[in-house]
PDB file of C-alpha atoms and ligand atoms in Angstrom:
ATOM      1  CA  MET A   1      28.106   7.786-181.161  1.00 84.00           C
ATOM      2  CA  ARG A   2      27.062   8.331-184.723  1.00 89.00           C
ATOM      3  CA  ILE A   3      26.329   5.494-187.138  1.00 94.00           C
ATOM      4  CA  LEU A   4      25.650   5.567-190.865  1.00 96.00           C
ATOM      5  CA  VAL A   5      23.211   2.878-192.012  1.00 97.00           C
ATOM      6  CA  VAL A   6      23.407   2.199-195.741  1.00 97.00           C
ATOM      7  CA  GLU A   7      20.405   0.147-196.792  1.00 95.00           C
ATOM      8  CA  ASP A   8      18.034   0.501-199.739  1.00 95.00           C
ATOM      9  CA  GLU A   9      15.156  -1.516-198.302  1.00 92.00           C
ATOM     10  CA  GLU A  10      13.156   1.043-196.418  1.00 91.00           C
ATOM     11  CA  ASN A  11      11.607  -1.269-193.834  1.00 90.00           C
ATOM     12  CA  VAL A  12      14.978  -2.809-192.966  1.00 89.00           C
ATOM     13  CA  ALA A  13      16.593   0.646-192.744  1.00 92.00           C
ATOM     14  CA  ASN A  14      13.807   1.919-190.485  1.00 91.00           C
ATOM     15  CA  PHE A  15      13.969  -1.151-188.293  1.00 88.00           C
ATOM     16  CA  ILE A  16      17.726  -0.774-187.781  1.00 92.00           C
ATOM     17  CA  ARG A  17      17.527   2.977-187.354  1.00 91.00           C
ATOM     18  CA  GLN A  18      14.823   2.794-184.720  1.00 88.00           C
ATOM     19  CA  GLY A  19      16.545   0.067-182.730  1.00 88.00           C
ATOM     20  CA  LEU A  20      19.883   1.882-182.729  1.00 91.00           C
ATOM     21  CA  ALA A  21      18.253   5.172-181.760  1.00 86.00           C
ATOM     22  CA  GLU A  22      16.707   3.439-178.757  1.00 83.00           C
ATOM     23  CA  GLU A  23      20.216   2.376-177.747  1.00 84.00           C
ATOM     24  CA  GLY A  24      21.282   6.007-177.862  1.00 82.00           C
ATOM     25  CA  TYR A  25      23.140   5.964-181.166  1.00 88.00           C
ATOM     26  CA  VAL A  26      22.727   8.848-183.578  1.00 87.00           C
ATOM     27  CA  VAL A  27      21.758   7.316-186.907  1.00 91.00           C
ATOM     28  CA  ASP A  28      21.838   8.647-190.457  1.00 93.00           C
ATOM     29  CA  THR A  29      20.532   6.494-193.287  1.00 94.00           C
ATOM     30  CA  ALA A  30      21.626   6.436-196.911  1.00 96.00           C
ATOM     31  CA  THR A  31      19.559   4.522-199.466  1.00 96.00           C
ATOM     32  CA  ASP A  32      22.190   4.062-202.173  1.00 97.00           C
ATOM     33  CA  GLY A  33      25.955   3.768-202.571  1.00 97.00           C
ATOM     34  CA  GLU A  34      26.406   7.267-203.943  1.00 96.00           C
ATOM     35  CA  LEU A  35      24.663   8.893-200.974  1.00 96.00           C
ATOM     36  CA  ALA A  36      26.681   6.670-198.645  1.00 97.00           C
ATOM     37  CA  LEU A  37      29.954   8.057-200.037  1.00 96.00           C
ATOM     38  CA  ASP A  38      28.618  11.631-199.780  1.00 94.00           C
ATOM     39  CA  TYR A  39      27.601  11.230-196.142  1.00 94.00           C
ATOM     40  CA  ALA A  40      30.787   9.424-195.163  1.00 93.00           C
ATOM     41  CA  GLN A  41      32.764  12.267-196.704  1.00 88.00           C
ATOM     42  CA  THR A  42      30.697  15.025-195.086  1.00 86.00           C
ATOM     43  CA  TYR A  43      30.179  13.696-191.570  1.00 87.00           C
ATOM     44  CA  THR A  44      32.319  11.800-189.099  1.00 86.00           C
ATOM     45  CA  TYR A  45      30.927   8.403-188.188  1.00 92.00           C
ATOM     46  CA  ASP A  46      31.944   5.964-185.471  1.00 91.00           C
ATOM     47  CA  LEU A  47      30.726   3.055-187.582  1.00 95.00           C
ATOM     48  CA  ILE A  48      29.103   2.261-190.931  1.00 97.00           C
ATOM     49  CA  LEU A  49      26.583  -0.545-191.456  1.00 97.00           C
ATOM     50  CA  LEU A  50      26.756  -1.301-195.140  1.00 97.00           C
ATOM     51  CA  ASP A  51      24.390  -3.380-197.226  1.00 95.00           C
ATOM     52  CA  VAL A  52      26.084  -5.136-200.163  1.00 93.00           C
ATOM     53  CA  LEU A  53      23.427  -5.006-202.895  1.00 91.00           C
ATOM     54  CA  LEU A  54      22.705  -1.320-203.336  1.00 94.00           C
ATOM     55  CA  PRO A  55      21.502   0.950-206.129  1.00 96.00           C
ATOM     56  CA  LYS A  56      24.106   3.052-207.979  1.00 96.00           C
ATOM     57  CA  ILE A  57      27.247   1.822-206.232  1.00 95.00           C
ATOM     58  CA  ASP A  58      27.639  -1.672-204.807  1.00 94.00           C
ATOM     59  CA  GLY A  59      28.449  -1.941-201.061  1.00 95.00           C
ATOM     60  CA  ARG A  60      31.812  -3.553-201.763  1.00 94.00           C
ATOM     61  CA  ASP A  61      32.771  -0.651-204.032  1.00 96.00           C
ATOM     62  CA  VAL A  62      31.637   1.793-201.363  1.00 97.00           C
ATOM     63  CA  ALA A  63      33.957   0.072-198.851  1.00 96.00           C
ATOM     64  CA  ARG A  64      36.855   0.056-201.324  1.00 95.00           C
ATOM     65  CA  THR A  65      36.379   3.744-202.104  1.00 96.00           C
ATOM     66  CA  LEU A  66      36.236   4.712-198.424  1.00 95.00           C
ATOM     67  CA  ARG A  67      39.454   2.814-197.706  1.00 93.00           C
ATOM     68  CA  ARG A  68      41.143   4.341-200.737  1.00 93.00           C
ATOM     69  CA  ARG A  69      40.218   7.774-199.384  1.00 90.00           C
ATOM     70  CA  GLY A  70      41.986   6.809-196.177  1.00 89.00           C
ATOM     71  CA  LEU A  71      38.911   6.537-193.928  1.00 89.00           C
ATOM     72  CA  SER A  72      39.490   4.028-191.130  1.00 89.00           C
ATOM     73  CA  VAL A  73      35.911   4.038-189.805  1.00 93.00           C
ATOM     74  CA  PRO A  74      34.790   0.492-188.853  1.00 95.00           C
ATOM     75  CA  ILE A  75      32.499  -1.061-191.470  1.00 96.00           C
ATOM     76  CA  ILE A  76      30.127  -3.959-190.829  1.00 96.00           C
ATOM     77  CA  MET A  77      28.641  -5.410-193.997  1.00 94.00           C
ATOM     78  CA  LEU A  78      25.075  -6.630-194.022  1.00 91.00           C
ATOM     79  CA  THR A  79      24.045  -9.029-196.689  1.00 85.00           C
ATOM     80  CA  ALA A  80      21.737 -11.788-197.744  1.00 81.00           C
ATOM     81  CA  LEU A  81      24.565 -13.391-199.732  1.00 75.00           C
ATOM     82  CA  ASP A  82      25.926 -16.091-197.505  1.00 74.00           C
ATOM     83  CA  THR A  83      28.647 -17.946-199.343  1.00 80.00           C
ATOM     84  CA  VAL A  84      32.304 -18.185-198.447  1.00 80.00           C
ATOM     85  CA  ASP A  85      33.235 -16.287-201.635  1.00 82.00           C
ATOM     86  CA  ASN A  86      30.887 -13.466-200.737  1.00 80.00           C
ATOM     87  CA  ARG A  87      32.166 -13.183-197.193  1.00 80.00           C
ATOM     88  CA  VAL A  88      35.776 -13.189-198.357  1.00 82.00           C
ATOM     89  CA  GLU A  89      35.089 -10.590-201.030  1.00 82.00           C
ATOM     90  CA  GLY A  90      33.274  -8.407-198.491  1.00 82.00           C
ATOM     91  CA  LEU A  91      36.177  -8.512-196.061  1.00 85.00           C
ATOM     92  CA  ASP A  92      38.736  -8.021-198.834  1.00 86.00           C
ATOM     93  CA  SER A  93      36.936  -4.893-199.997  1.00 89.00           C
ATOM     94  CA  GLY A  94      37.721  -3.247-196.665  1.00 91.00           C
ATOM     95  CA  ALA A  95      34.893  -4.286-194.328  1.00 93.00           C
ATOM     96  CA  ASP A  96      35.893  -5.218-190.768  1.00 92.00           C
ATOM     97  CA  ASP A  97      33.035  -7.584-190.135  1.00 92.00           C
ATOM     98  CA  TYR A  98      30.197  -9.330-191.912  1.00 90.00           C
ATOM     99  CA  LEU A  99      26.671 -10.107-190.795  1.00 91.00           C
ATOM    100  CA  VAL A 100      24.274 -12.279-192.780  1.00 89.00           C
ATOM    101  CA  LYS A 101      20.591 -11.298-193.078  1.00 85.00           C
ATOM    102  CA  PRO A 102      18.352 -12.097-191.373  1.00 84.00           C
ATOM    103  CA  PHE A 103      20.424 -11.451-188.270  1.00 85.00           C
ATOM    104  CA  ALA A 104      19.513 -11.398-184.599  1.00 86.00           C
ATOM    105  CA  TYR A 105      19.305  -7.836-183.368  1.00 87.00           C
ATOM    106  CA  ARG A 106      21.283  -8.641-180.243  1.00 87.00           C
ATOM    107  CA  GLU A 107      24.124  -9.916-182.367  1.00 91.00           C
ATOM    108  CA  LEU A 108      24.161  -6.740-184.433  1.00 92.00           C
ATOM    109  CA  LEU A 109      24.377  -4.652-181.247  1.00 91.00           C
ATOM    110  CA  ALA A 110      27.143  -6.850-179.834  1.00 91.00           C
ATOM    111  CA  ARG A 111      29.184  -6.495-183.019  1.00 92.00           C
ATOM    112  CA  ILE A 112      28.693  -2.737-183.090  1.00 92.00           C
ATOM    113  CA  ARG A 113      29.926  -2.538-179.495  1.00 88.00           C
ATOM    114  CA  ALA A 114      32.914  -4.727-180.287  1.00 88.00           C
ATOM    115  CA  ARG A 115      33.903  -2.714-183.375  1.00 88.00           C
ATOM    116  CA  THR A 116      33.502   0.708-181.805  1.00 84.00           C
ATOM    117  CA  ARG A 117      35.455  -0.495-178.756  1.00 75.00           C
ATOM    118  CA  THR A 118      38.521  -1.529-180.783  1.00 64.00           C
ATOM    119  CA  HIS A 119      38.321   1.547-182.941  1.00 60.00           C
ATOM    120  CA  GLN A 120      38.153   3.924-179.993  1.00 55.00           C
ATOM    121  CA  GLY A 121      41.337   2.426-178.645  1.00 47.00           C
ATOM    122  CA  GLY A 122      42.914   4.818-181.146  1.00 48.00           C
ATOM    123  CA  SER A 123      42.183   8.471-180.682  1.00 57.00           C
ATOM    124  CA  GLU A 124      39.207   9.110-178.465  1.00 64.00           C
ATOM    125  CA  PRO A 125      39.204   7.958-174.849  1.00 74.00           C
ATOM    126  CA  ASN A 126      36.208   6.163-173.380  1.00 81.00           C
ATOM    127  CA  GLU A 127      36.354   7.976-170.055  1.00 89.00           C
ATOM    128  CA  LEU A 128      35.796  11.716-170.461  1.00 92.00           C
ATOM    129  CA  GLU A 129      36.319  14.175-167.606  1.00 94.00           C
ATOM    130  CA  ILE A 130      35.805  17.890-167.028  1.00 94.00           C
ATOM    131  CA  ALA A 131      36.368  19.083-163.453  1.00 94.00           C
ATOM    132  CA  ASP A 132      34.284  16.696-161.302  1.00 95.00           C
ATOM    133  CA  LEU A 133      32.052  15.624-164.190  1.00 96.00           C
ATOM    134  CA  SER A 134      32.786  12.263-165.769  1.00 96.00           C
ATOM    135  CA  LEU A 135      31.215  10.324-168.627  1.00 95.00           C
ATOM    136  CA  ASN A 136      32.000   6.757-169.627  1.00 92.00           C
ATOM    137  CA  ARG A 137      31.257   6.123-173.303  1.00 85.00           C
ATOM    138  CA  LEU A 138      31.059   2.357-172.914  1.00 81.00           C
ATOM    139  CA  THR A 139      29.040   1.962-169.737  1.00 85.00           C
ATOM    140  CA  ARG A 140      27.201   5.233-170.520  1.00 88.00           C
ATOM    141  CA  GLN A 141      27.531   6.284-166.890  1.00 93.00           C
ATOM    142  CA  VAL A 142      27.623   9.971-166.045  1.00 96.00           C
ATOM    143  CA  LYS A 143      28.632  11.355-162.661  1.00 96.00           C
ATOM    144  CA  ARG A 144      28.972  14.826-161.181  1.00 95.00           C
ATOM    145  CA  GLY A 145      31.222  14.446-158.135  1.00 92.00           C
ATOM    146  CA  ASP A 146      30.205  11.062-156.797  1.00 91.00           C
ATOM    147  CA  GLN A 147      26.558  11.558-157.746  1.00 93.00           C
ATOM    148  CA  PRO A 148      25.331   9.463-160.695  1.00 95.00           C
ATOM    149  CA  VAL A 149      23.303  11.484-163.219  1.00 96.00           C
ATOM    150  CA  THR A 150      20.591   9.848-165.310  1.00 96.00           C
ATOM    151  CA  LEU A 151      20.381  11.165-168.863  1.00 94.00           C
ATOM    152  CA  THR A 152      18.137  10.350-171.803  1.00 91.00           C
ATOM    153  CA  ALA A 153      19.776   9.058-175.000  1.00 87.00           C
ATOM    154  CA  LYS A 154      19.767  12.511-176.652  1.00 88.00           C
ATOM    155  CA  GLU A 155      21.022  14.263-173.534  1.00 94.00           C
ATOM    156  CA  PHE A 156      23.844  11.737-173.335  1.00 93.00           C
ATOM    157  CA  SER A 157      24.810  12.239-176.993  1.00 91.00           C
ATOM    158  CA  LEU A 158      24.831  16.011-176.555  1.00 94.00           C
ATOM    159  CA  LEU A 159      26.972  15.855-173.422  1.00 96.00           C
ATOM    160  CA  GLU A 160      29.307  13.312-175.017  1.00 93.00           C
ATOM    161  CA  TYR A 161      29.915  15.577-177.996  1.00 92.00           C
ATOM    162  CA  LEU A 162      30.506  18.631-175.794  1.00 95.00           C
ATOM    163  CA  MET A 163      32.932  16.663-173.624  1.00 94.00           C
ATOM    164  CA  LEU A 164      34.832  15.387-176.656  1.00 90.00           C
ATOM    165  CA  HIS A 165      35.557  19.060-177.400  1.00 91.00           C
ATOM    166  CA  PRO A 166      36.384  20.609-174.019  1.00 92.00           C
ATOM    167  CA  GLY A 167      36.717  24.383-174.012  1.00 93.00           C
ATOM    168  CA  GLN A 168      35.719  24.565-177.657  1.00 93.00           C
ATOM    169  CA  VAL A 169      32.748  26.687-178.704  1.00 94.00           C
ATOM    170  CA  LEU A 170      30.281  24.571-180.679  1.00 94.00           C
ATOM    171  CA  SER A 171      27.534  26.146-182.762  1.00 91.00           C
ATOM    172  CA  ARG A 172      23.908  25.103-182.522  1.00 89.00           C
ATOM    173  CA  THR A 173      24.166  23.714-186.054  1.00 84.00           C
ATOM    174  CA  GLN A 174      27.197  21.596-185.194  1.00 86.00           C
ATOM    175  CA  LEU A 175      25.530  20.250-182.072  1.00 90.00           C
ATOM    176  CA  GLY A 176      22.230  19.701-183.860  1.00 86.00           C
ATOM    177  CA  GLU A 177      23.798  17.745-186.705  1.00 80.00           C
ATOM    178  CA  GLN A 178      25.868  15.635-184.354  1.00 81.00           C
ATOM    179  CA  VAL A 179      23.060  14.725-182.013  1.00 84.00           C
ATOM    180  CA  TRP A 180      20.014  14.677-184.265  1.00 81.00           C
ATOM    181  CA  GLY A 181      21.726  13.632-187.476  1.00 75.00           C
ATOM    182  CA  TYR A 182      21.046  15.198-190.840  1.00 64.00           C
ATOM    183  CA  ASP A 183      17.341  15.356-189.952  1.00 65.00           C
ATOM    184  CA  PHE A 184      18.360  18.452-188.090  1.00 66.00           C
ATOM    185  CA  PHE A 185      17.752  21.518-190.239  1.00 64.00           C
ATOM    186  CA  ASN A 186      18.243  24.230-187.666  1.00 62.00           C
ATOM    187  CA  GLN A 187      14.468  23.996-187.515  1.00 64.00           C
ATOM    188  CA  SER A 188      13.883  24.908-183.929  1.00 66.00           C
ATOM    189  CA  ASN A 189      15.426  25.698-180.603  1.00 86.00           C
ATOM    190  CA  ILE A 190      15.859  22.000-179.858  1.00 88.00           C
ATOM    191  CA  VAL A 191      19.552  22.425-179.012  1.00 92.00           C
ATOM    192  CA  ASP A 192      18.780  25.198-176.520  1.00 93.00           C
ATOM    193  CA  VAL A 193      16.044  23.083-174.978  1.00 93.00           C
ATOM    194  CA  TYR A 194      18.363  20.102-174.499  1.00 95.00           C
ATOM    195  CA  VAL A 195      21.216  22.240-173.184  1.00 96.00           C
ATOM    196  CA  GLY A 196      18.647  23.485-170.669  1.00 97.00           C
ATOM    197  CA  TYR A 197      17.868  19.895-169.633  1.00 97.00           C
ATOM    198  CA  LEU A 198      21.578  19.148-169.224  1.00 97.00           C
ATOM    199  CA  ARG A 199      22.135  22.265-167.126  1.00 97.00           C
ATOM    200  CA  ARG A 200      19.288  21.336-164.836  1.00 97.00           C
ATOM    201  CA  LYS A 201      20.732  17.866-164.297  1.00 97.00           C
ATOM    202  CA  LEU A 202      24.431  18.747-164.147  1.00 96.00           C
ATOM    203  CA  ASP A 203      24.876  22.354-163.074  1.00 95.00           C
ATOM    204  CA  ASP A 204      21.862  23.244-160.900  1.00 94.00           C
ATOM    205  CA  GLY A 205      22.923  23.783-157.303  1.00 91.00           C
ATOM    206  CA  GLN A 206      26.620  23.438-158.167  1.00 92.00           C
ATOM    207  CA  GLU A 207      29.194  26.074-157.279  1.00 92.00           C
ATOM    208  CA  GLN A 208      30.976  25.620-160.566  1.00 93.00           C
ATOM    209  CA  PRO A 209      28.758  25.520-163.668  1.00 95.00           C
ATOM    210  CA  LEU A 210      30.393  23.644-166.540  1.00 97.00           C
ATOM    211  CA  ILE A 211      28.116  24.405-169.485  1.00 97.00           C
ATOM    212  CA  HIS A 212      28.589  27.926-170.805  1.00 96.00           C
ATOM    213  CA  THR A 213      26.637  29.957-173.344  1.00 95.00           C
ATOM    214  CA  VAL A 214      28.756  31.851-175.819  1.00 93.00           C
ATOM    215  CA  ARG A 215      26.465  34.615-176.943  1.00 91.00           C
ATOM    216  CA  GLY A 216      25.650  34.617-180.632  1.00 87.00           C
ATOM    217  CA  VAL A 217      27.725  31.495-181.259  1.00 89.00           C
ATOM    218  CA  GLY A 218      26.709  28.460-179.270  1.00 93.00           C
ATOM    219  CA  TYR A 219      27.853  26.488-176.269  1.00 96.00           C
ATOM    220  CA  LYS A 220      30.946  25.059-174.685  1.00 96.00           C
ATOM    221  CA  ILE A 221      31.771  22.862-171.764  1.00 96.00           C
ATOM    222  CA  ALA A 222      34.695  23.943-169.618  1.00 95.00           C
ATOM    223  CA  ALA A 223      35.822  24.071-165.999  1.00 92.00           C
ATOM    224  CA  GLU A 224      36.121  27.855-166.243  1.00 81.00           C
ATOM    225  CA  GLU A 225      34.214  30.434-168.238  1.00 72.00           C
TER     226      GLU A 225
HETATM  227 CA1   CA B   1      19.947  -4.206-200.683  1.00 91.65          CA
END
């Protein structure tokens, strides 16, 4: 799952980013309201954490603009402004939830889980399956046949993205941006390396390999070549 963190205070942004990455989320950070709108327009996010007091464009205006553009991505506002008026204005601007700084990290994680859970009720299922491979996006369990497979956070994100697009050829750039965020600049063979890890864990010793290389293009996951 990919989250956009919009926060101008660098230490707060880094703290949130690091914690979420440890939980297996892919995190992009934007340091002002203008960048936030650019990123939200360019990439698809499962959730946006949005600070209210931001340079260039205020967080509430960012939320309003996103809603006006028809984006339904869940937004949790983060703010130091804890008055009833501020909370109401935040929610009225289009945010789904509101968290007052300083917040407990566990609470932030719980709210992210709650928001992404309701949102996913819409289009994308939580239980993904290809042949005898299954992945649960909520419990983060992966199984090939009845054998559980243990994946690292990045391996999980890569497999999740492949499984959300069964049979579709995905380029290294697409996969890189989805799994490593905009830090990914096609800089290395990191995608190939991680596809290699996944193959070792999922396909080695199996009669039916599921991850396929499409020469010159990228990779796909499918029951048949
Ligand atoms: Ca701020």
